[in-house]
Short mmCIF file of C-alpha atoms in Angstrom, two decimals:
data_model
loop_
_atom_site.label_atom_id
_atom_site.label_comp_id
_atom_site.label_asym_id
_atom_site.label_seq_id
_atom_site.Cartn_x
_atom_site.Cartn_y
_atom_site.Cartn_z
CA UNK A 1 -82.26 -50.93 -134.71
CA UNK A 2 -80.74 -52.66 -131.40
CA UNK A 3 -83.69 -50.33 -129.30
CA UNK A 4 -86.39 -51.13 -131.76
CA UNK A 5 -85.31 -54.84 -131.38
CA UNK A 6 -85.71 -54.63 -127.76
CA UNK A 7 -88.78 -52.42 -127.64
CA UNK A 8 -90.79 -55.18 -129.89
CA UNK A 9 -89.14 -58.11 -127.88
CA UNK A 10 -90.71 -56.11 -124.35
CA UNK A 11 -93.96 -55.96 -126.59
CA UNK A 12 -94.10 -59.23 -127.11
CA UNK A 13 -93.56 -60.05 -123.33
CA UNK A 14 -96.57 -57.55 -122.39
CA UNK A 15 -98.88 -58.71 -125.31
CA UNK A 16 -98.01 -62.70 -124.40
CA UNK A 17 -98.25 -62.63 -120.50
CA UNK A 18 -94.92 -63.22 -120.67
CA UNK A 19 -94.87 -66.82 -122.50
CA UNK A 20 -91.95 -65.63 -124.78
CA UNK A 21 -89.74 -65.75 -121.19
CA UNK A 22 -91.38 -68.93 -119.94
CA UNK A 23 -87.97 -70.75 -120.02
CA UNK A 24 -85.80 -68.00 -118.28
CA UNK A 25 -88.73 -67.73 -115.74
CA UNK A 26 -88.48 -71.71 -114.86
CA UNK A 27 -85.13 -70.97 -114.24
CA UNK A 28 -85.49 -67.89 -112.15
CA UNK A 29 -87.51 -69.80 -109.85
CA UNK A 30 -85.29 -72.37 -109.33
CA UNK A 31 -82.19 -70.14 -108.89
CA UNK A 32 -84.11 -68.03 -106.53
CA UNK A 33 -82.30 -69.51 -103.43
CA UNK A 34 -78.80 -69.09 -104.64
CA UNK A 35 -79.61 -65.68 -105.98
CA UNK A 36 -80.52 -64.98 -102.58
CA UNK A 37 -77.79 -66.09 -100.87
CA UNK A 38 -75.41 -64.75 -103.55
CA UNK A 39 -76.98 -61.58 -102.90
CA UNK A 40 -76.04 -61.73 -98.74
CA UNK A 41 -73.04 -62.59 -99.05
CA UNK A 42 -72.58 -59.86 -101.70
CA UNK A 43 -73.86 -57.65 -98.73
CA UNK A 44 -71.76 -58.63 -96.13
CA UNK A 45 -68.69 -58.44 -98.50
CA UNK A 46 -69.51 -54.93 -99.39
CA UNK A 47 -71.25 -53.33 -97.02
CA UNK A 48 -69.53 -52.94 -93.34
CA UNK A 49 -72.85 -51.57 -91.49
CA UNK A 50 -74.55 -55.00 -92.57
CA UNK A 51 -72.04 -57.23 -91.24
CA UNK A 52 -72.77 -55.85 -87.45
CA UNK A 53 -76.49 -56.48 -87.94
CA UNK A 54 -77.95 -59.00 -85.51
CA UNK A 55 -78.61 -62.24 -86.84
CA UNK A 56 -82.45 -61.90 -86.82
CA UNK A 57 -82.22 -59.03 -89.30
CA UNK A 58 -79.49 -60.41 -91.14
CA UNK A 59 -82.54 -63.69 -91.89
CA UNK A 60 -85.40 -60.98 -93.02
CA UNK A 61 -82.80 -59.77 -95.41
CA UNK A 62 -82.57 -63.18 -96.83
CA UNK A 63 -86.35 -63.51 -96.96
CA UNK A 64 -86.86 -60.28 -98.80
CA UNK A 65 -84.05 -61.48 -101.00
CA UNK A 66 -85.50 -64.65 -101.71
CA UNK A 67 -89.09 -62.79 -102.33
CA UNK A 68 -87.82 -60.72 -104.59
CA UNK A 69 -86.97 -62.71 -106.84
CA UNK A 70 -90.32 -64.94 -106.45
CA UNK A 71 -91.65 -61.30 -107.41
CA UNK A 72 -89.81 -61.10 -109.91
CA UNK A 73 -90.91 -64.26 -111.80
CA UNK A 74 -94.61 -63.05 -110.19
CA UNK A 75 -94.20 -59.39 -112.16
CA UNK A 76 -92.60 -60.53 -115.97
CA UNK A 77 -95.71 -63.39 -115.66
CA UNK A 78 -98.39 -60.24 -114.64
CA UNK A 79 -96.83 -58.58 -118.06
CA UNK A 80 -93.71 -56.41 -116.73
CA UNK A 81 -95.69 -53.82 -115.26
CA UNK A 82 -98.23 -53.22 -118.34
CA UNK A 83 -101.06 -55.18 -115.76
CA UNK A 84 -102.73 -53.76 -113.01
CA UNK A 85 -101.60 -54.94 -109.74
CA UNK A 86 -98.31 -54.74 -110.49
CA UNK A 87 -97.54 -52.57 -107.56
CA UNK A 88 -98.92 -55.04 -105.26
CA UNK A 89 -96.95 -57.63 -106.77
CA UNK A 90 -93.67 -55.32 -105.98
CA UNK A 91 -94.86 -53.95 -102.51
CA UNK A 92 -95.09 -58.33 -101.28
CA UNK A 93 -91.23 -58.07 -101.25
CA UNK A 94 -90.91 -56.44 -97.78
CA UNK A 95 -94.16 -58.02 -96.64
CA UNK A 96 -92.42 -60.59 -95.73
CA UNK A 97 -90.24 -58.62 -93.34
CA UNK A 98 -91.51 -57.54 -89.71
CA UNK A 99 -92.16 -53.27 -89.91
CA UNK A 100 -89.60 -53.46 -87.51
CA UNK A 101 -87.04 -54.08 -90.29
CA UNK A 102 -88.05 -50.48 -91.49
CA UNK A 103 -87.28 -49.15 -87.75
CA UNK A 104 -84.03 -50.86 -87.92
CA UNK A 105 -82.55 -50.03 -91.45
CA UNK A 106 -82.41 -46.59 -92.70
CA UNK A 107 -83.89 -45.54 -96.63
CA UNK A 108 -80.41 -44.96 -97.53
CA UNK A 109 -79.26 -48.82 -96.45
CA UNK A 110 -82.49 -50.67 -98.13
CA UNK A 111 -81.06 -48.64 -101.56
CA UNK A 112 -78.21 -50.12 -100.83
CA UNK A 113 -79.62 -53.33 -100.43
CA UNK A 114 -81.45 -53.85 -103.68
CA UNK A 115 -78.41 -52.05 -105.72
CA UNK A 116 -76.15 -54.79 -104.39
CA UNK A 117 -79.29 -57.57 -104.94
CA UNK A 118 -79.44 -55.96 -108.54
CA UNK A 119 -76.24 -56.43 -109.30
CA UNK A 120 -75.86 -59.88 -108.39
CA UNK A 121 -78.99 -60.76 -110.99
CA UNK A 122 -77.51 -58.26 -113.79
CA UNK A 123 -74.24 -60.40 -113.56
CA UNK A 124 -76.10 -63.94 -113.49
CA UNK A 125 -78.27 -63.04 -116.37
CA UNK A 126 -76.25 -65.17 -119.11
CA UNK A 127 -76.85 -68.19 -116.34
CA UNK A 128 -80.31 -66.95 -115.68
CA UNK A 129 -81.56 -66.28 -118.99
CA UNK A 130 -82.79 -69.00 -122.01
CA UNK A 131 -80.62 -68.60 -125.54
CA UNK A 132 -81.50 -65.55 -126.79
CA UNK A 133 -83.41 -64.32 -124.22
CA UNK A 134 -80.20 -62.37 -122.43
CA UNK A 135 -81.45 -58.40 -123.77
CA UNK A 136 -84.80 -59.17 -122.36
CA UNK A 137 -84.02 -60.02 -119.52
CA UNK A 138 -81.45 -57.27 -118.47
CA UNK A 139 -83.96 -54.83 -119.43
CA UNK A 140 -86.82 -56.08 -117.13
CA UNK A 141 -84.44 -56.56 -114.37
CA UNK A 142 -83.44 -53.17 -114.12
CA UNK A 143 -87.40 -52.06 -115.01
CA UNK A 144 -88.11 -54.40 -112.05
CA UNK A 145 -85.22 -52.54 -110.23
CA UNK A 146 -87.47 -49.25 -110.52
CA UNK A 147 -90.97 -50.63 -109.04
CA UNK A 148 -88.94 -52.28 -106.18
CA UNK A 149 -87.24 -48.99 -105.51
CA UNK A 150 -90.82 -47.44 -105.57
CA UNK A 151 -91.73 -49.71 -102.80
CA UNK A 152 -89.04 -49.45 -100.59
CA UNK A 153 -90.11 -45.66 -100.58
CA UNK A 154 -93.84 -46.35 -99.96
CA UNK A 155 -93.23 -48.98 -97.21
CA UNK A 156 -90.86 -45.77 -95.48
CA UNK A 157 -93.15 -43.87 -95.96
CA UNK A 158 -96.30 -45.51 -94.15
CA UNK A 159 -93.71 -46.45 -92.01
CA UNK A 160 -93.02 -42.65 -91.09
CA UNK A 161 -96.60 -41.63 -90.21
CA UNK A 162 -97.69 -44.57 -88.69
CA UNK A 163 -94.25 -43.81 -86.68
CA UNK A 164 -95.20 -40.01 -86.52
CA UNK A 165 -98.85 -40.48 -85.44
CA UNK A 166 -97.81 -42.84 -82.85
CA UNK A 167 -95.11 -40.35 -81.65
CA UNK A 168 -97.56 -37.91 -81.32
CA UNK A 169 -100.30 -40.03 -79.30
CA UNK A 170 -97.25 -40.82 -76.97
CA UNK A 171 -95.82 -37.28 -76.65
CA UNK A 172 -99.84 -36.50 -75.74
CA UNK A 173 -100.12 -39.38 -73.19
CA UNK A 174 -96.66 -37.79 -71.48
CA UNK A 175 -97.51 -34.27 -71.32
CA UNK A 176 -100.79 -35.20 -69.81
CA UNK A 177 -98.59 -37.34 -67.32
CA UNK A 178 -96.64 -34.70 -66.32
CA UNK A 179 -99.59 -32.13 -65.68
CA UNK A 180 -101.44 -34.83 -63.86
CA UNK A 181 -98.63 -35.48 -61.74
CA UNK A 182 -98.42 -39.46 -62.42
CA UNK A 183 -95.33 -41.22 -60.95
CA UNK A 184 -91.75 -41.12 -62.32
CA UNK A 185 -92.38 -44.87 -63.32
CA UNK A 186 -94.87 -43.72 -65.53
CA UNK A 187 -92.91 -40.78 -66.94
CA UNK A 188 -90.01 -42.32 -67.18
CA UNK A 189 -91.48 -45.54 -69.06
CA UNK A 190 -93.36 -43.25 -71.45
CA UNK A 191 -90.56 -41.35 -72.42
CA UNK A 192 -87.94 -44.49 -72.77
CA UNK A 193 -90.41 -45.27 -75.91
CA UNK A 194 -90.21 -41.74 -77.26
CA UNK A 195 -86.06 -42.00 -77.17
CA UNK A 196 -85.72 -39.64 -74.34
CA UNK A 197 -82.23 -39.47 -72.79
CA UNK A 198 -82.76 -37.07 -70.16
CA UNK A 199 -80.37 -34.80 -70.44
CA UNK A 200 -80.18 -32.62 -67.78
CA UNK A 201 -81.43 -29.58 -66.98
CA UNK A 202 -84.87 -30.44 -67.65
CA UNK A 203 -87.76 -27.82 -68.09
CA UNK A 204 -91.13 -27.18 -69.47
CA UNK A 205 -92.16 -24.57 -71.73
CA UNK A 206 -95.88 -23.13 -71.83
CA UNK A 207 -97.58 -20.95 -74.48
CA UNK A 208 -100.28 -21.28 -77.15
CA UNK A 209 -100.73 -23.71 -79.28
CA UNK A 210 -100.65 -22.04 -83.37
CA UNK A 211 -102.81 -24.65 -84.02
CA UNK A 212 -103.53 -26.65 -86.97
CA UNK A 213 -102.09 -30.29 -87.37
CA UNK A 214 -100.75 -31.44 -84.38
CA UNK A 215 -98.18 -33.29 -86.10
CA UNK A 216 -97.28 -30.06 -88.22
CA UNK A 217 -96.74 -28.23 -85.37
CA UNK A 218 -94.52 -30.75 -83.55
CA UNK A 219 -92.32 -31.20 -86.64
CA UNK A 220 -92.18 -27.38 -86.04
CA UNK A 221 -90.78 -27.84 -82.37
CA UNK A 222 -88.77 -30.72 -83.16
CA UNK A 223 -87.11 -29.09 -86.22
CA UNK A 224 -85.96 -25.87 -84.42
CA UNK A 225 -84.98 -27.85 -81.23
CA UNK A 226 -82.18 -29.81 -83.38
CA UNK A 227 -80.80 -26.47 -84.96
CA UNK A 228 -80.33 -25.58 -81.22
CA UNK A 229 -79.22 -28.98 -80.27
CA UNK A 230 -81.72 -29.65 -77.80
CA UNK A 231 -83.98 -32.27 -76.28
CA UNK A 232 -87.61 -31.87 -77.03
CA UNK A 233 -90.83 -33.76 -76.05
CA UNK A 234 -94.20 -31.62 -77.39
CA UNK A 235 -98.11 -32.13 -76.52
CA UNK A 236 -100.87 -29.95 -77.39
CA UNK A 237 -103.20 -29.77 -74.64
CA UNK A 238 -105.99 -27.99 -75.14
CA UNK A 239 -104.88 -24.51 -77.13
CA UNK A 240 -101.94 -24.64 -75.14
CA UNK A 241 -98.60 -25.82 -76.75
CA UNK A 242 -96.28 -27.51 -73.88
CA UNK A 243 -92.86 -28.41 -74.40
CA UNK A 244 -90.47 -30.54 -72.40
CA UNK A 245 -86.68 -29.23 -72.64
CA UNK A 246 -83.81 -31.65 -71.52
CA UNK A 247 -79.95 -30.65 -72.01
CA UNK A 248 -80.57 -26.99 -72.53
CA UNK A 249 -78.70 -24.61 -70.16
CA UNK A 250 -80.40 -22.06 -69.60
CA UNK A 251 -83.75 -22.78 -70.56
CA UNK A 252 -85.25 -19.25 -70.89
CA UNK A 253 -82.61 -18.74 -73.92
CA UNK A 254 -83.13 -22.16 -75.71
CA UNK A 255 -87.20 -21.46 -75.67
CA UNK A 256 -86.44 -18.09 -77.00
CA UNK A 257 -85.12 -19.87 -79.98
CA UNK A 258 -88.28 -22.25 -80.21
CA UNK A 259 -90.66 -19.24 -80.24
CA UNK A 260 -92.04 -19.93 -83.55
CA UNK A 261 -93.37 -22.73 -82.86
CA UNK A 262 -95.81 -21.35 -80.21
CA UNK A 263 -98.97 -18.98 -81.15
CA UNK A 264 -99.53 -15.35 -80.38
CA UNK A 265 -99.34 -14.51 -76.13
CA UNK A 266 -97.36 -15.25 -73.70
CA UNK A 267 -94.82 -18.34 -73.11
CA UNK A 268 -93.45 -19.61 -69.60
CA UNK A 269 -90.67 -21.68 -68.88
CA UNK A 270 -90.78 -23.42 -65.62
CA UNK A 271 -87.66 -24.14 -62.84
CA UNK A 272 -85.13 -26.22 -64.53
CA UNK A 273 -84.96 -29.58 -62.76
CA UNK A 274 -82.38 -32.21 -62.74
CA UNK A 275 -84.33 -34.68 -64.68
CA UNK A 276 -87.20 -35.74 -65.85
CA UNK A 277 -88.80 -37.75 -63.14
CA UNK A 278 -88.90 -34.06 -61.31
CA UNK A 279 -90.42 -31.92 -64.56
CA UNK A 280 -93.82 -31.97 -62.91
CA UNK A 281 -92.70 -29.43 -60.39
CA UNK A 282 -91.47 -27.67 -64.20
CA UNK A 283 -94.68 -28.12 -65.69
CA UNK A 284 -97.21 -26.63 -62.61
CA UNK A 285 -94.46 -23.54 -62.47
CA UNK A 286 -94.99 -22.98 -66.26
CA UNK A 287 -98.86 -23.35 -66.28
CA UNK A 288 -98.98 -21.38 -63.44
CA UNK A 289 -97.77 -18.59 -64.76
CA UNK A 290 -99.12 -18.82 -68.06
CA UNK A 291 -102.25 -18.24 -66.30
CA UNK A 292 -101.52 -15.38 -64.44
CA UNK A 293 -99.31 -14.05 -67.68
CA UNK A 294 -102.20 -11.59 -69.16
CA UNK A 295 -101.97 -9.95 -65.56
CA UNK A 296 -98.06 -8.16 -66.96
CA UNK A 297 -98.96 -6.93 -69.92
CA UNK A 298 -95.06 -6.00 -70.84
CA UNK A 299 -93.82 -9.50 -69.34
CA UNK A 300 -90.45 -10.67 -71.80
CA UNK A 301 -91.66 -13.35 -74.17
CA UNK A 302 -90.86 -15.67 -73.11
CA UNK A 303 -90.65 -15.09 -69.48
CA UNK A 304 -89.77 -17.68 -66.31
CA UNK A 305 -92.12 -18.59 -63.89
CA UNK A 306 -90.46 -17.38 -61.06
CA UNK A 307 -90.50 -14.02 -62.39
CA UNK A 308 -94.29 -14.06 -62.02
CA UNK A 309 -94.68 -14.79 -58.60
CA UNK A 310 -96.94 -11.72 -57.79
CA UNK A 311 -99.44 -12.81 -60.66
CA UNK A 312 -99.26 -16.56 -59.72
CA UNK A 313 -99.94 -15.47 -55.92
CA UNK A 314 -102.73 -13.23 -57.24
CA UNK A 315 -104.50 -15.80 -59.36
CA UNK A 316 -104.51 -17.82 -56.20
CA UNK A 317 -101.45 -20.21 -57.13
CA UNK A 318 -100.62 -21.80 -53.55
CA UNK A 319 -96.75 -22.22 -54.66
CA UNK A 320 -96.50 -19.24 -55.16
CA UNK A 321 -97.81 -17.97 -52.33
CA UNK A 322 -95.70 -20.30 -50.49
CA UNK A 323 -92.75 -18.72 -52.27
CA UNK A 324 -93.15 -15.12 -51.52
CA UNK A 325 -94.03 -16.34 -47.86
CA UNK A 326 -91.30 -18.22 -47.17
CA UNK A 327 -88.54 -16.71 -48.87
CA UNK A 328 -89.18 -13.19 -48.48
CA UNK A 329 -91.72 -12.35 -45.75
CA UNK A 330 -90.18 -14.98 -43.64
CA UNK A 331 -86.55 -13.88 -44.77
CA UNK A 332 -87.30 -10.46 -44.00
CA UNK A 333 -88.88 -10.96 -40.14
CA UNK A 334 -85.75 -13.17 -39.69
CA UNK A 335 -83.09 -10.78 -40.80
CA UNK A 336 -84.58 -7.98 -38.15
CA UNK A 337 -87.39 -5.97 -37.48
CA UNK A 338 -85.91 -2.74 -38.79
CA UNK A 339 -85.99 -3.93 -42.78
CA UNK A 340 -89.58 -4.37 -42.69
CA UNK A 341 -90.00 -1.28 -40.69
CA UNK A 342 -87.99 0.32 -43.62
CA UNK A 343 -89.34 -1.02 -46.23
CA UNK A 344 -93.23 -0.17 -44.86
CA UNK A 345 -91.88 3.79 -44.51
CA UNK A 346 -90.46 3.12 -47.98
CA UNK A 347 -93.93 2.63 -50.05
CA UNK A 348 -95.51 4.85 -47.21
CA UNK A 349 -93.17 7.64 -48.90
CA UNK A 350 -93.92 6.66 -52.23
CA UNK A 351 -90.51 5.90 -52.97
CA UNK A 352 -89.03 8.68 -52.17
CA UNK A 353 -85.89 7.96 -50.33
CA UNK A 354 -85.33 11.25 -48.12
CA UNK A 355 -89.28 11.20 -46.95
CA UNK A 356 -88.63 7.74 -45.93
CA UNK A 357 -85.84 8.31 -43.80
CA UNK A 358 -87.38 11.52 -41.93
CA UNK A 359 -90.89 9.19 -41.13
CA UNK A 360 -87.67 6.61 -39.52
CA UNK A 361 -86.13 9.52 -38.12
CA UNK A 362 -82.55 8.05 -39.89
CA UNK A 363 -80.06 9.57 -42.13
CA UNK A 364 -80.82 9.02 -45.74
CA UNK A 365 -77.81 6.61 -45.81
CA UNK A 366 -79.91 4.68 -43.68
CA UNK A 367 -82.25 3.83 -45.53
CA UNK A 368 -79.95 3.13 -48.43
CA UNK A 369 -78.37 0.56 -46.55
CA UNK A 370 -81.06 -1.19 -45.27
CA UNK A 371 -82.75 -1.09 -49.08
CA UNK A 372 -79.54 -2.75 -50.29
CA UNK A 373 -79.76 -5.27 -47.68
CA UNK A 374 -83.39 -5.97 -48.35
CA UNK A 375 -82.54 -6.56 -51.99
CA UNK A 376 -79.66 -8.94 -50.89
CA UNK A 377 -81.52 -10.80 -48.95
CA UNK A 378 -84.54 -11.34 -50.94
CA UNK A 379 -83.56 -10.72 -54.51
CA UNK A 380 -85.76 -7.63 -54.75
CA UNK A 381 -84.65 -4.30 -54.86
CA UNK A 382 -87.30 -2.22 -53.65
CA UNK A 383 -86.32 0.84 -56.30
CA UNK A 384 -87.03 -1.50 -59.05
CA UNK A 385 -90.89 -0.38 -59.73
CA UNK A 386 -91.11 -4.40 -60.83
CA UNK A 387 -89.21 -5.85 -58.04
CA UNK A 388 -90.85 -3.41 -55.58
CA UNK A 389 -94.21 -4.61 -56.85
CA UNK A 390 -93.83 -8.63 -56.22
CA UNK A 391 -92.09 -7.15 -52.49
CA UNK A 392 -95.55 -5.36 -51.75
CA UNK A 393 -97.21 -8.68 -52.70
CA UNK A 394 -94.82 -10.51 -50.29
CA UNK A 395 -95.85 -8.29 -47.36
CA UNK A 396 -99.26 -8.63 -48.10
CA UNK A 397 -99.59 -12.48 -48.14
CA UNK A 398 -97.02 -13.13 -45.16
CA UNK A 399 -99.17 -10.67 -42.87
CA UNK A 400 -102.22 -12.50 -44.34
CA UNK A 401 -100.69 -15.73 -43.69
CA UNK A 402 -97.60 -15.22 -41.05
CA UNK A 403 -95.14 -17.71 -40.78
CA UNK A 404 -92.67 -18.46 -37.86
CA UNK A 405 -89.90 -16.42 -38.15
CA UNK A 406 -87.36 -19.53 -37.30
CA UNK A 407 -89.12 -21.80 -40.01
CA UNK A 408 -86.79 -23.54 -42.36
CA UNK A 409 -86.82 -22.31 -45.91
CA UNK A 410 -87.26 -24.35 -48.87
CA UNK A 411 -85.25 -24.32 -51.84
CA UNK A 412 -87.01 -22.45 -54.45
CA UNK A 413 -88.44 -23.78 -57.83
CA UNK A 414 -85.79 -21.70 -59.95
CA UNK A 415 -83.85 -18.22 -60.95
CA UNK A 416 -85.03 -15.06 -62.10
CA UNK A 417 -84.23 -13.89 -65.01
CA UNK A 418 -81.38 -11.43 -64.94
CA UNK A 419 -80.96 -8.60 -68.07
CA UNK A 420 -78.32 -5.95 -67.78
CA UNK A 421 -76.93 -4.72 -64.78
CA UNK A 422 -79.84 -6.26 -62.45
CA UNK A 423 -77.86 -9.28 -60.86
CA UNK A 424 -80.51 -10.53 -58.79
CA UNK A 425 -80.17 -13.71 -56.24
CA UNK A 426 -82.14 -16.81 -56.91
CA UNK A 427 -85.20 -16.78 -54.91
#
């Protein structure tokens, strides 16, 4: 009988516009400022994270407070949600509030919010309510409770992809900064707004893009990067898929964990830099070498840019032809005459050892000393088939393009990768 009662007495407030609650409504409006306040202070009794809000937020909460129950009054007078444009009557509670206010306080915390706003109403209702009118009341309050829940999710939401599309435009404007080059103001500026907290060792990651929705495939990136505990920043440029890596330690590993977020072929990982105002050097490494990637058909995926320095050289990449230059031409006229000698007998032979040494008139020994050195010096080993490769590249372009022998070196733009028992140097 008691739910009948109600359901007709709800029927009557639909059918009537809500005339049978006129009274209780003159009185919610002029309560609405002390429900309000009632409500803060409720909130800053109860709730410790509110209490260390700034005082600006602190004042929208009041506002949306004080709205809310103006909505309130707006929504039982509009028929208690049997109207159309009820929702807009519900969503004008957190108009009032800046969108910052959704930046600021999580989901979670706004439930909080109207449970604790809620509650205070629920427990004024025999002050708020006309004789008689108590039942209905309660049970449009909490019905009202509902459609104000529903917009605190749809404001969050909007919120969210108007957040995520920006993200994305500014992720896009980065990456683009750091392939053009643009100055560490610019980078650095760009990437404060994304959250980034530099974390060293930076590095970028190249491969293709899987395409699709470039949000889709950043929420990819971003959602293996936290299992990993890792800082990303992701662009799409072009086809390609390029990834900014801060706080990772060895950079090669942590992209091997992000693979599925790139397409089929091959992904490079640039140098790893001490931050990101440096990540350009990363970035040129990394495209570099994922242009001259289809040249090593059984590269590692995914493989580091300095361990295709013969491709790079050979697609006409000027850093890398720098590299092998300087640091292993150059390093190999400066440590004496006789390891290039020995090395030119060496492919001459065609790698055999003993045919070597009889060209050099030397003991076998020899020549496996002067290999060993050549490897120490360089970070080649010259019966590696791979290594010996990238050191018959070297020879070509420093005789192409000799160097002085007493030329300083510069440091090099990272380490090879090192599997199993080959412990190579850094070049």
């Amino acid at each position: 009988m008691e739910v009948q009662f109600r359901a007709c007495q709800a029927r009557r407030v639909s059918e009537s516009g809500g005339t049978e609650l006129s009274a209780t409504l003159r009185r919610i409006e002029r309560a609405a400022g002390a429900l309000a306040t009632a409500s803060v202070a409720r909130m800053d009794e109860t709730l410790p994270w509110f209490r260390e809000l700034p005082a600006d937020q602190r004042s929208w909460v009041m506002l949306v407070a004080q709205a809310g129950a103006r909505s309130l009054v707006q929504w039982l007078r509009a028929g208690g949600g049997a109207a159309e444009g009820t929702q807009e009557v519900s969503d004008e509670v957190f108009a009032t509030a800046p969108q910052a206010l959704a930046r600021s306080i999580s989901l979670q915390q706004t439930v909080a919010l109207i449970k604790v706003t809620i509650d205070v109403v629920e427990e004024q209702v025999g002050q708020l309510a006309a004789p008689g009118e108590e039942p209905q009341l309660r049970e449009a309050v909490l019905r009202f409770s509902r459609e104000i829940a529903f917009a605190a999710a749809r404001v969050y939401a909007r919120a969210a992809e108007s957040r995520g599309s920006w993200d994305a435009r500014l992720q896009a404007l980065l990456v683009d900064a750091l392939l053009r080059g643009d100055s560490p103001d610019v980078l650095a500026s760009r990437a404060a707004a994304l959250g980034w907290t530099d974390a060293p060792p930076v590095s970028v990651a190249v491969g293709r893009s899987p395409g699709g929705e470039v949000a889709a495939v950043l929420h990819t990136v971003y959602r293996q990067a936290r299992r990993i505990g890792v800082e990303v920043i992701g662009g799409v440029h072009g086809d390609r898929l390029v990834i900014v890596l801060g706080g990772a330690a060895d950079p090669v590993a942590a992209t091997g964990n992000l693979l599925t977020a790139f397409g089929e072929g091959p992904v490079v990982v640039g140098p790893a830099v001490p931050s990101l105002d440096e990540a350009t050097e990363s970035a040129r490494a990394a495209l570099a070498g994922y242009r001259a990637a289809p040249a090593w058909p059984a590269a590692p995926r995914p493989v580091h840019a300095g361990d295709l320095l013969p491709e790079r050289a050979l697609a006409g990449d000027a850093e890398a032809r720098r590299r092998l230059r300087h640091d292993v031409y150059a390093t190999l006229v400066r440590a004496g005459g006789e390891l290039l000698e020995t090395l030119d007998a060496f492919f001459a032979a065609g790698g055999t050892l003993e045919s070597a040494a009889r060209a050099l008139y030397v003991h076998p020994n020899t020549v496996r000393y002067r290999l060993r050195r050549i490897s120490e010096v360089t970070g080649f080993s010259p019966l590696t088939p791979r290594d010996a490769f990238a050191l018959r590249i070297a020879l070509t372009v420093g005789r192409l393009d000799p160097v002085a022998p007493t030329q300083t070196l510069t440091p090099p733009d990272g380490k090879r990768s090192q599997t199993g028992d080959d412990q190579r140097q850094s070049l």
